[in-house]
Amino acid sequence: MQEDNPTIVIRVAGEGGEGTITLGDLLTRVAAYSGLEVYSFRTYPAEIRGGQVMYQTRLGLSRVMTEGDEANVLVAMNRQAWLDERGDLCQGAALIYEATVDIADDTHSHYPVPAEAIAQSLDWPIGKNFALLGALTWFFRFDPDTAETLVRQRMQRHAESLEKNLAAMQRGYAYARETYPEPFPFNLAAPGKPAERILLSGADAMALGALAAGCTFYAGYPITPATPLMESMARYLPAFDGTLVQVEDEIAAINMAIGASFAGRRAMTATSGPGLSLMVEGLGLASMAEIPLVVVNVQRAGPSTGLPTKTSQGDLFLALYGGHGDAPRFVLAPDSVKDCYFQTIYAFSLAERFQMPVIVLSDQAMAARMETTPLPGTPWNGPLERITPTAEELQGDYRRYAYTENGVSPMSHPGVPDGMYLAESLEHDEHGYPDQTPQTHQRMMQKRANKVEAARQMLADWRMTSRRWGDRDAPFGIMGWGSTRGAVREATQRLQSYGIPVEAIYPHTLLPMPDSAIADFISSKRAILVPELNFSGQFGRMIEHRYYHQLDELNVHIYQLKKEQGVPLKVREIVDAAVSMINNERQQWEAKHGEMARIFEVVAGLAHNTGGRRD
Amino acid sequence: MQEDNPTIVIRVAGEGGEGTITLGDLLTRVAAYSGLEVYSFRTYPAEIRGGQVMYQTRLGLSRVMTEGDEANVLVAMNRQAWLDERGDLCQGAALIYEATVDIADDTHSHYPVPAEAIAQSLDWPIGKNFALLGALTWFFRFDPDTAETLVRQRMQRHAESLEKNLAAMQRGYAYARETYPEPFPFNLAAPGKPAERILLSGADAMALGALAAGCTFYAGYPITPATPLMESMARYLPAFDGTLVQVEDEIAAINMAIGASFAGRRAMTATSGPGLSLMVEGLGLASMAEIPLVVVNVQRAGPSTGLPTKTSQGDLFLALYGGHGDAPRFVLAPDSVKDCYFQTIYAFSLAERFQMPVIVLSDQAMAARMETTPLPGTPWNGPLERITPTAEELQGDYRRYAYTENGVSPMSHPGVPDGMYLAESLEHDEHGYPDQTPQTHQRMMQKRANKVEAARQMLADWRMTSRRWGDRDAPFGIMGWGSTRGAVREATQRLQSYGIPVEAIYPHTLLPMPDSAIADFISSKRAILVPELNFSGQFGRMIEHRYYHQLDELNVHIYQLKKEQGVPLKVREIVDAAVSMINNERQQWEAKHGEMARIFEVVAGLAHNTGGRRD
Amino acid sequence: MTESKPNDYKSDVKPIWCPGCGDYAVLTALMRAFAQLGTPREMIAIASGIGCSSRFPAFLNTYGIHGIHGRALPLATGTKLGRPELTVVAVGGDGDGFSIGGGHIPHAARRNVDITYIVMDNSIYGMTKGQPSPTSPEGIVSKAAPYGSQERPLNPVLLALAYDTSFVARCFSGKLKEMVNVLVEALQHPGFSLIQVLSPCVTFYNTYEHYREITQPLPDAHDPGDRLAAMALAMETATQYLGVFYRDTSRPLYSQRFEEVQTRAPKATLEDIFKRMIV
Amino acid sequence: MTESKPNDYKSDVKPIWCPGCGDYAVLTALMRAFAQLGTPREMIAIASGIGCSSRFPAFLNTYGIHGIHGRALPLATGTKLGRPELTVVAVGGDGDGFSIGGGHIPHAARRNVDITYIVMDNSIYGMTKGQPSPTSPEGIVSKAAPYGSQERPLNPVLLALAYDTSFVARCFSGKLKEMVNVLVEALQHPGFSLIQVLSPCVTFYNTYEHYREITQPLPDAHDPGDRLAAMALAMETATQYLGVFYRDTSRPLYSQRFEEVQTRAPKATLEDIFKRMIV
Ligand SMILES: Cc1ncc(C[n+]2csc(CCOP(=O)(O)OP(=O)(O)O)c2C)c(N)n1
Ligand SMILES: Cc1ncc(C[n+]2csc(CCOP(=O)(O)OP(=O)(O)O)c2C)c(N)n1
Ligand code: SF4
Ligand code: SF4
Ligand SMILES: [Mg+2]
Ligand SMILES: [Mg+2]
C-alpha cells in the first residue's frame, strides 16, 4: 500500500486462452473511466497460445506508482491460478473465482461466481471472462453502463460475439448483486470528478513522443516486446504523412532509418536485445557519418533468446559500449510511462541537434504497462532542429563535416541545391571525402567526441536530465534508472513512513551522464543503494566507475540490489535492501563510534583528574 | 636503438605498384637468413593498387623488440618517398635511392643506385625493386647466394619473371660493389651461427596456434587485416584433415563455427571490427547454449569502416561488453608474434574447458609483422579437453546443463549414443529444455557466471596470465595490453638506461583479469602509465574501474597515453609520457615535501628556543 | 538398419503449438520418415532458428540446436561439416527462412551441402502474433499493417530453383502421407534439399480451406530433371502444386569435396611447418 | 530539364581504381546517362556498401552515402522513401550485393521501390585482394582457396527474375554505348531495377577477353514482357546475353503506395489522439 494513498491490488490469473488478459485489461479500463487512478502489469505466456498468464492492476484515488506487491483481490479463472498466486496474497484477501474451482482455504474471504455455468447457459463458453467482469463491476460498485460502453468500444469489430459477451457480463453482474449484497471489503470511495487524465501504455507513450518530435519515418522488424510500439506507429504515422516499413531484419531496419535520416527525415527504429545486437554495426555508421537516428530498445531478459516475454534491464552495457572503435552516441532511460513520452522527444532533439545515434532504453514491463496520467504538456524546450547550412555556406565551399567548436557541422540533405556531399563511413575530411592521415583521424575523432561534451553542457542547463526526490541531503540514498522508478518511489515513501530519511535520484540521460547532478547527490550521502534488473549490476558498476574518486574521497558506500528473474522489482525487496544497507552502515558506525566513546571516556577521565590545577 | 642491442632500422618506401613491399619483405628474409634478428612493420595503401606504402624492418644481433622509431637507412623508390619519410630519419642516416630521384640534402649520406636504368637495360621495367635488393645485399654485406635462394623460393610460380628479377638483382649488386667499395656506415658484425630461429608473422602464429590446439574447423569472411589468418588456415588446415569455409558473411561465419563446435569440432572464426560488430548476437548464443568457440579479432582503426588498413586497439569495450543480457565470455590479448601462438592455444583451452566463447584480440600491426623468434615449445599445460559425460552419466538421465560446482557440465555431441540433448538459446533447465521460471533463470545465470570465476582460479594457478618485467617494485610502472608490448619493453629499457627504475606488466587475459597479479603490481607503485592505441583509453578506464578501491587506498595515480592515429606507438612517445608522469609526481611530491620541510623548520626553531629549559 | 517406430523419436516435451497448428503434421511426418529410414536417434541433429515452427527440435529426442533467428542454415551447415556422417535437418518458418535468414539459402544451395531444410510456411509471423511475412499475400491486414501490406509475396519454390537447389519440393500439412514420402526422399537426397511446407497458422492466419482448394499434385508428366519446366510450374500460383519439383543427384556432396581436398593436400605435421620457417 | 554534360557530375576525387578496372566504364556510363536525362545533381543520391566498386559515390559530385558492407539497398530504400522525388541509385560489387547483402535484394524487389541497383560484378573480391565471390566459377584458385573453390556460382539475372524484379538487365564494361542506353532506361523505369554489369577486375581476375568472347546482345525476338523466356535466356551461361531481360511497368511504385495510404488515413493531430485516450 502506498502510505498516503489507499489502493487496491487486483490480480487476475488464468489460462491465456480463457481471456484472462482481456478481463484484466477491461477491468483496468472500467476502473480508469470510473475516475480511479490505475497502474498495471502483465505477463505473457511462454506458450504461443494458452498457458497461465497474470494481469495485475492496481487502483488508487491519487497517482499510483507501481503495480504493488501482494494482491488484495485475486480473480482466479482456474485452480492453477489459485495454486500459482496464493503465495502472493495479502492478509485476508478477497478471492473471486469460477465457482467450480475448489479452493480449500479459510484465511481469505471467498466470492465464488458460476462464470462457466453462466457462459454455458448462453451456450457461449468463451464468455466466462465477461461473466466475471460483470461480477467485478458489482463488487467494486462501478457503473455497469460504463463497463458496457467500454466493452462495446473494444469489440466493435466483432459484432456477433459482442452481444453474447454483454449478456454474460449482465448475468455475472446480476448474480453478484443478488449473492453478495453486502459491501465488498476492498473498495475506494468513488472520487469526485477527477482532473483530466488519459490511460496510456508505455508503447503508446513512445509512439506519441516520436510523433510529437516530428518523426515521420519508422523502419522496424517485429520482436517481442517492441512490437506494440511498431504497431502503434503503424496506426498513427499515416495520419502524419509518415512512412512505416516492416523490413526483412534489424540490419535493414537501422540502415533504412539511416537512409531516411540522410534524406532529411526524422527517423527511428525500435527493437529488443537480439535486434540491438544486430544493429551494432549500423550504430557505428550513424556515429561515423554523423547521421541523426533514434533507436528504441525495449529490453527483455537475455542473454541470447533468453526469456523473450520477460522484463529486464540487461542491455545497458551493450547500449553504452556496443561498437568497434570509439563511436560516440547517446543513451536515454525514461523512468515512467509518461516519461517515455518526453524522453522520446528529447531523444530526437539530441539526435537531430548533435547528428548522432540515440538509444532509448525501455523494457517489457514499462512498454506493456497501462497507467493513468495527466495529459502531458508540450516539452518546454523540444523538439530541437537540425543545424542546416546557411545560404552563404552553400554558395561558398560547403564543408559538411567542418570542424566547429562543439563538433556540430551544418548538415544539408539530398534535394538542397549546392548542398551536395558524401556521407562517409571511412575516416574523412571536412568535405566527407576519405582521408586516412593520422592528423585527420585524430582530429575527427575529437570532433565527434566533442559533441558528447557539448550535449552534456546543454543538458546540464536543461536541468531535466535527472529526477530527484525524498529528504534533501538525507545520508542514505537510492540511485536507479528506468522502469524501476515507481517501485523505488514507493519504497522511499515507505521508508520515510518508518521514520527513515532517504533521498533518491534517477538520471534520465545515462550517456552523457548528468555528472553535476549525480555529484551533488553523492556529496550528501553516506551510503547509496543501486537497485536494477540485471545479473551483473551494470548500472551500479558504471556509477562506481565514473564516480570512484568522489565515492572514495567522501567514503560513500555503494550497495547493489541485482535481480535478474524476468519480473519487476517489488517495493518490499527495495525496502529490505535499504534497511539492511542502513543496518550494515550502523554496525560500521558503531564500531567506530564505540572506539570514539572509549577515547572520550578516557579523555574525560583525564580532564576530571587534572581539573582545576593551576601550577 | 635498444640500449643493449645495436640495431639498424631500415625503411623502404615507394609506390605499392613499384614492388616496395616485396623489396622490404625480401630484405627482411635475407637478413633473417643471414643470422640477424628481425622485426618488421608494414603499411597498406589506401588505394587498391599503387599509392605510397612503407615497409620498415629492423635488424639486430639479439632479439629485436620493435620496428624502431627513426630510420637509420631510407630506401626511396621515388621522390614522394623521400618527402614523406625524411622527417623520420635519425642523424646522418644513409639514403639509398633510385638515381633519377633528386634529393637536395646534405645532412645525410647518399647512395644513389640507377635501379630504373638497370631494369630498362634488361627491358624489364618492373625489375627496379630487385635491382635495389641487389644493392642492399652488398651494402649490408649479405651473401648474394642466400639472397638468390630466397628470391627463387619466393618466385617459384613465376618462372618467366624469376630470371629477369635475378638478373636485375645481380646488376644492382655489381653496381653497388663497384661504386661503393668502402664499408657501409650501418652494419652489424655478422654473428656466429645463431640459435635455431624461425621467421614468423603474427597471422601465421595464430594459425599454427590453432592447429597446435587441435582446431579442425574454420569459417570466415574476408576482411582486412584478418584475411591473412584465413589464408594461412586455408593453406594448412587440409593437411590436418581440417575444413575451411569462406562463408557469405560474419553472421554465417560465427553460426557455422558454433554448429561445427556443437558437432564436436574445435572451431574458430576470425574477423576485424565491423565483423565483430556483426557477430555480437552469435557470441550471445555460444554463451547461452554453452558452446566452445574461438573468435579472433584483428583490430583496425574504427569507428565504422574507419581506416581499414591501419592499426588500433579500439575494440576492447566491444569484446568485453558487446552483448545483450549478461553473456559471459573470455577475452585474451597476445602481446607479441610468438605470444599469438600461445594465446591462441590457451583460447581453445578456455573455450573447450569452460564451453564459452573466447575472443582473442590482435591488431593490424601484429598480424602483418614478421619477427624472428625461437621455435616455440609446446605449451606446458594445453590444449585442455572438453569435459564429456561418463558412461554412467549417459546411461542415467543425462543432464547436459547439470548444475555443478564450477558451472561446467559434461558436454556430449551428435553421434554419441544416449547423449542426445537440446542446445538451447532460450533459458533452459538442466536438460536444455526451455524453462522460463525466475528460479531457473537466476540459477542458470549464476551457473554460467561461475565458469568465469572458475577460469580466474585456474589461470591464477597457471601463472601465465600476465608478463611482468623491469625493476621489481619500482615506484613507477607501465601497464598495457596487446601489441604495444615491444615498444613498452624498449621504453622501459631506455628509462632504465637513464637511471630511472621502472617496472611493467602486460596481462594476457583481460577477461577474466588476473586480479592477484595486477593487485600485486599496483601495491608497489606510486604512479602507473597506461599506453594504448585508442581514443578513449578503454583499457586505462577498465583498470581504474576494476581497481579503484586499491588505487585510491594506496593513492596510486593512473596516467593514460591514448593514441588513435592508425599507427603503432613509438618508443619515444612512451618514454616521454613516462618522464612527464614522473615529473608531475615529482612536483606533487615536492609540494608536500616542501610543506613538510617548512613545518620541520618551524619545529626545529621552536626546539632551539626552548632547548634545555626545565621548569 | 534398426527397426524403429515414429514415437521413438518423440521427446517428453509437449509441443507448445496451438491446437490445430499445421506444424504438428510436419512433426509427425518427419518422425515417420525417420522411422521408415530407421535412422538412429543419435545420428540425427535438428537445427532451427526462432519462431513457433523453430521450437521444433525440442519435441524430438534426437540432438537439436535451437539457435537464433534466421541462422538455422549456418548452424546446420556447421554441424554437417563438423560431422559428415550425421543426418542434419534444418527447420524453421517463412519469416526465419525468407526474411532475416533469406541471405543464407542461396549459399547453402551453391555449396550443395547435404542437409534437408524444411520451411513451415504459414505466410505469417506466428510467434510474434501475426505480422505479414515475406510470403503473405499483398494487402494482408494486421496491427502492423492496418492499411494492408504493400509487398508482393516471394515464391519460395521458384527462388530455390533459381538458386539451383538440387532438391526442391512443396508439401501441405493437410496431406500427411504425401509429406512423409517427400521427406523420405529428401532425407535420402545427396545434397541440399529445400521443402516448402504449406503449414497454416490457425490462430493468426488460417489458410487450411484455401489450400485444400488450390493445392494439387504436380502433373505426372512433369520431369523433375527439367529445371525450366519446374520453374514454369512454380510460377503458377493460382494452383499450388505439391510434390518434388526438381531433383539433381549428379552433383558432388560438399563434405565429400573437403575430404577430397584433404586427401589431395600433402600431409604435414606442425613440426614440418615450423621447420620450413627456420632461418 | 536542364542541359548538362557527363563531366558536370564528376567530383574532384580521382578514382582509386586500378588502371583498366571495369568500374571506370560504369562511372562514365552513369554520368552520360544522367547527362542525357539532365537530372539535376542535387536530386541524385548514390548509396553504396564497401568494396572497390562501392567507392563509386565519392567520384560523383551528387549526394552520396558510402555506407557499410552489404547495406547499399536498405540505405538507398530509406533515402528514396525519405524523399521520393529523388533519383536514387544503389551501387556495389558482387560480394557486397550477393554475399553479405544478398538477403536484401528479394525484399527490394517485393517492394518494387523505385531505385536503380547497379552491381559491378567482377566475380571476385577486389578490395580484399582476390578471394572467390558468389559469382566466381567453381574451382577458382586463390590464397583463400588454394585447392580451388567448391561452390557453384550464382546467376544474378536469374535470381532477380525469380524475385520478380520489375526491371532486369545485364551489361558489360567493354560495351559502353549499350550500357549507357540500358542505364537511361533503368533510371526511367518506374520501380526497382537491377543491372548486372560484367565489370572485370584487371588486377585479381581479368576476364575482359573471356567476356568479349562469350557476350552477345539478347536475341531481337526476345520479349522483355515474358519472364519465363527471360529465365530461359538467363540460364544459358555459356553465352552471356547483354541487354534488358525483363521489364514490367505495370506495378505501382512503393512510395506512391505510402502516399495513397496517407491520403486514406483519417487525418488527426496529436491532440486528437490524446483526446481519445482521456478517461
Ligand atoms: C534477431 C531477432 N529478431 C526478431 C525476433 C523476434 N521473432 C521471433 S520469431 C519471429 C518470426 C516468426 O515467424 P516465422 O519464422 O514465420 O515462424 P512462425 O512463428 O510463423 O512459425 C520473430 C520476428 C528474434 N527472436 N530475434
Ligand atoms: C562487415 C564487413 N565484412 C567484411 C568487410 C571487408 N570487405 C571489404 S570490401 C569486401 C568485398 C568486396 O568485394 P565486392 O563487393 O565484389 O567489391 P569489389 O571490391 O570486387 O568491387 C569485403 C569482404 C567489411 N568491410 N565489412
Ligand atoms: S501461433 Fe500459429 S504458428 Fe504459432 S503455434 Fe499457433 S497456430 Fe502455430
Ligand atoms: S582491385 Fe580489381 S576491382 Fe579493385 S580497383 Fe583494382 S581492378 Fe578494380
Ligand atoms: Mg511463419
Ligand atoms: Mg567483386
Short mmCIF file of N, CA and C in Angstrom, two decimals, chain A residues 468-524:
data_model
loop_
_atom_site.label_atom_id
_atom_site.label_comp_id
_atom_site.label_asym_id
_atom_site.label_seq_id
_atom_site.Cartn_x
_atom_site.Cartn_y
_atom_site.Cartn_z
N ARG A 468 14.99 13.86 -8.89
CA ARG A 468 15.49 13.67 -7.52
C ARG A 468 14.38 13.98 -6.53
N TRP A 469 14.20 13.12 -5.56
CA TRP A 469 13.11 13.34 -4.60
C TRP A 469 13.47 12.74 -3.25
N GLY A 470 12.66 13.04 -2.25
CA GLY A 470 12.90 12.50 -0.90
C GLY A 470 13.42 13.57 0.02
N ASP A 471 14.03 13.14 1.13
CA ASP A 471 14.53 14.08 2.13
C ASP A 471 15.85 14.66 1.67
N ARG A 472 15.82 15.95 1.33
CA ARG A 472 17.00 16.62 0.81
C ARG A 472 18.21 16.27 1.68
N ASP A 473 19.29 15.79 1.05
CA ASP A 473 20.55 15.55 1.73
C ASP A 473 20.48 14.52 2.84
N ALA A 474 19.49 13.64 2.80
CA ALA A 474 19.48 12.53 3.75
C ALA A 474 20.75 11.71 3.55
N PRO A 475 21.30 11.09 4.60
CA PRO A 475 22.57 10.37 4.48
C PRO A 475 22.45 9.10 3.64
N PHE A 476 21.22 8.59 3.51
CA PHE A 476 21.03 7.36 2.75
C PHE A 476 20.26 7.63 1.48
N GLY A 477 20.79 7.08 0.38
CA GLY A 477 20.17 7.37 -0.90
C GLY A 477 19.90 6.13 -1.72
N ILE A 478 19.06 6.29 -2.72
CA ILE A 478 18.80 5.24 -3.69
C ILE A 478 19.00 5.84 -5.07
N MET A 479 19.78 5.16 -5.91
CA MET A 479 20.02 5.63 -7.26
C MET A 479 19.69 4.52 -8.23
N GLY A 480 18.82 4.81 -9.17
CA GLY A 480 18.44 3.76 -10.13
C GLY A 480 18.22 4.35 -11.50
N TRP A 481 17.70 3.54 -12.39
CA TRP A 481 17.45 4.02 -13.75
C TRP A 481 16.27 3.26 -14.34
N GLY A 482 15.54 3.94 -15.21
CA GLY A 482 14.50 3.28 -15.98
C GLY A 482 13.27 2.90 -15.19
N SER A 483 12.67 1.81 -15.61
CA SER A 483 11.31 1.46 -15.20
C SER A 483 11.17 1.11 -13.72
N THR A 484 12.28 0.99 -12.99
CA THR A 484 12.16 0.61 -11.57
C THR A 484 11.75 1.81 -10.71
N ARG A 485 11.64 2.99 -11.32
CA ARG A 485 11.46 4.19 -10.50
C ARG A 485 10.17 4.13 -9.65
N GLY A 486 9.10 3.66 -10.24
CA GLY A 486 7.85 3.61 -9.46
C GLY A 486 8.05 2.87 -8.17
N ALA A 487 8.65 1.69 -8.27
CA ALA A 487 8.88 0.87 -7.07
C ALA A 487 9.78 1.60 -6.08
N VAL A 488 10.79 2.27 -6.60
CA VAL A 488 11.71 2.98 -5.70
C VAL A 488 11.00 4.16 -5.04
N ARG A 489 10.15 4.83 -5.81
CA ARG A 489 9.43 5.95 -5.19
C ARG A 489 8.55 5.46 -4.05
N GLU A 490 7.90 4.35 -4.29
CA GLU A 490 7.04 3.83 -3.22
C GLU A 490 7.90 3.37 -2.04
N ALA A 491 9.05 2.80 -2.37
CA ALA A 491 9.95 2.33 -1.31
C ALA A 491 10.43 3.50 -0.45
N THR A 492 10.80 4.61 -1.11
CA THR A 492 11.26 5.76 -0.32
C THR A 492 10.15 6.23 0.60
N GLN A 493 8.93 6.28 0.07
CA GLN A 493 7.81 6.70 0.92
C GLN A 493 7.66 5.78 2.13
N ARG A 494 7.76 4.48 1.86
CA ARG A 494 7.56 3.54 2.97
C ARG A 494 8.65 3.73 4.01
N LEU A 495 9.89 3.88 3.53
CA LEU A 495 11.00 4.09 4.47
C LEU A 495 10.75 5.35 5.28
N GLN A 496 10.30 6.40 4.62
CA GLN A 496 10.02 7.64 5.34
C GLN A 496 8.93 7.41 6.37
N SER A 497 7.93 6.62 5.99
CA SER A 497 6.84 6.38 6.95
C SER A 497 7.38 5.63 8.17
N TYR A 498 8.48 4.93 8.00
CA TYR A 498 9.12 4.25 9.14
C TYR A 498 9.97 5.25 9.91
N GLY A 499 10.06 6.49 9.41
CA GLY A 499 10.88 7.49 10.10
C GLY A 499 12.32 7.48 9.63
N ILE A 500 12.59 6.79 8.49
CA ILE A 500 13.95 6.78 7.97
C ILE A 500 14.07 7.82 6.86
N PRO A 501 14.86 8.86 7.05
CA PRO A 501 15.02 9.84 5.98
C PRO A 501 15.82 9.22 4.83
N VAL A 502 15.36 9.42 3.62
CA VAL A 502 16.02 8.84 2.47
C VAL A 502 15.76 9.72 1.26
N GLU A 503 16.74 9.72 0.35
CA GLU A 503 16.60 10.53 -0.86
C GLU A 503 16.95 9.66 -2.06
N ALA A 504 16.33 9.93 -3.20
CA ALA A 504 16.58 9.11 -4.39
C ALA A 504 16.82 9.98 -5.61
N ILE A 505 17.55 9.42 -6.57
CA ILE A 505 17.78 10.14 -7.83
C ILE A 505 17.75 9.16 -8.99
N TYR A 506 17.11 9.56 -10.08
CA TYR A 506 17.04 8.78 -11.31
C TYR A 506 17.53 9.63 -12.47
N PRO A 507 18.76 9.36 -12.97
CA PRO A 507 19.20 10.07 -14.16
C PRO A 507 18.40 9.60 -15.38
N HIS A 508 18.10 10.53 -16.27
CA HIS A 508 17.38 10.16 -17.50
C HIS A 508 18.33 10.01 -18.67
N THR A 509 19.46 10.70 -18.62
CA THR A 509 20.45 10.52 -19.67
C THR A 509 21.62 9.76 -19.04
N LEU A 510 21.86 8.55 -19.55
CA LEU A 510 22.93 7.72 -18.99
C LEU A 510 24.22 7.95 -19.78
N LEU A 511 24.10 8.48 -20.97
CA LEU A 511 25.25 8.89 -21.77
C LEU A 511 24.81 10.07 -22.62
N PRO A 512 25.27 11.29 -22.34
CA PRO A 512 26.20 11.63 -21.26
C PRO A 512 25.50 11.62 -19.90
N MET A 513 26.25 11.27 -18.87
CA MET A 513 25.70 11.27 -17.52
C MET A 513 25.60 12.72 -17.03
N PRO A 514 24.54 13.04 -16.28
CA PRO A 514 24.43 14.37 -15.68
C PRO A 514 25.35 14.46 -14.47
N ASP A 515 26.63 14.58 -14.72
CA ASP A 515 27.63 14.45 -13.66
C ASP A 515 27.41 15.40 -12.49
N SER A 516 27.06 16.67 -12.81
CA SER A 516 26.94 17.62 -11.70
C SER A 516 25.80 17.19 -10.77
N ALA A 517 24.68 16.80 -11.35
CA ALA A 517 23.54 16.39 -10.52
C ALA A 517 23.92 15.18 -9.67
N ILE A 518 24.56 14.19 -10.29
CA ILE A 518 24.94 12.98 -9.55
C ILE A 518 25.94 13.33 -8.46
N ALA A 519 26.95 14.13 -8.82
CA ALA A 519 27.98 14.50 -7.83
C ALA A 519 27.32 15.19 -6.64
N ASP A 520 26.39 16.07 -6.92
CA ASP A 520 25.72 16.79 -5.84
C ASP A 520 24.97 15.81 -4.94
N PHE A 521 24.34 14.85 -5.56
CA PHE A 521 23.59 13.85 -4.78
C PHE A 521 24.54 13.05 -3.91
N ILE A 522 25.59 12.55 -4.53
CA ILE A 522 26.56 11.73 -3.78
C ILE A 522 27.13 12.51 -2.60
N SER A 523 27.39 13.79 -2.84
CA SER A 523 28.15 14.57 -1.83
C SER A 523 27.46 14.57 -0.47
N SER A 524 26.15 14.36 -0.46
CA SER A 524 25.45 14.45 0.83
C SER A 524 25.21 13.06 1.43
#
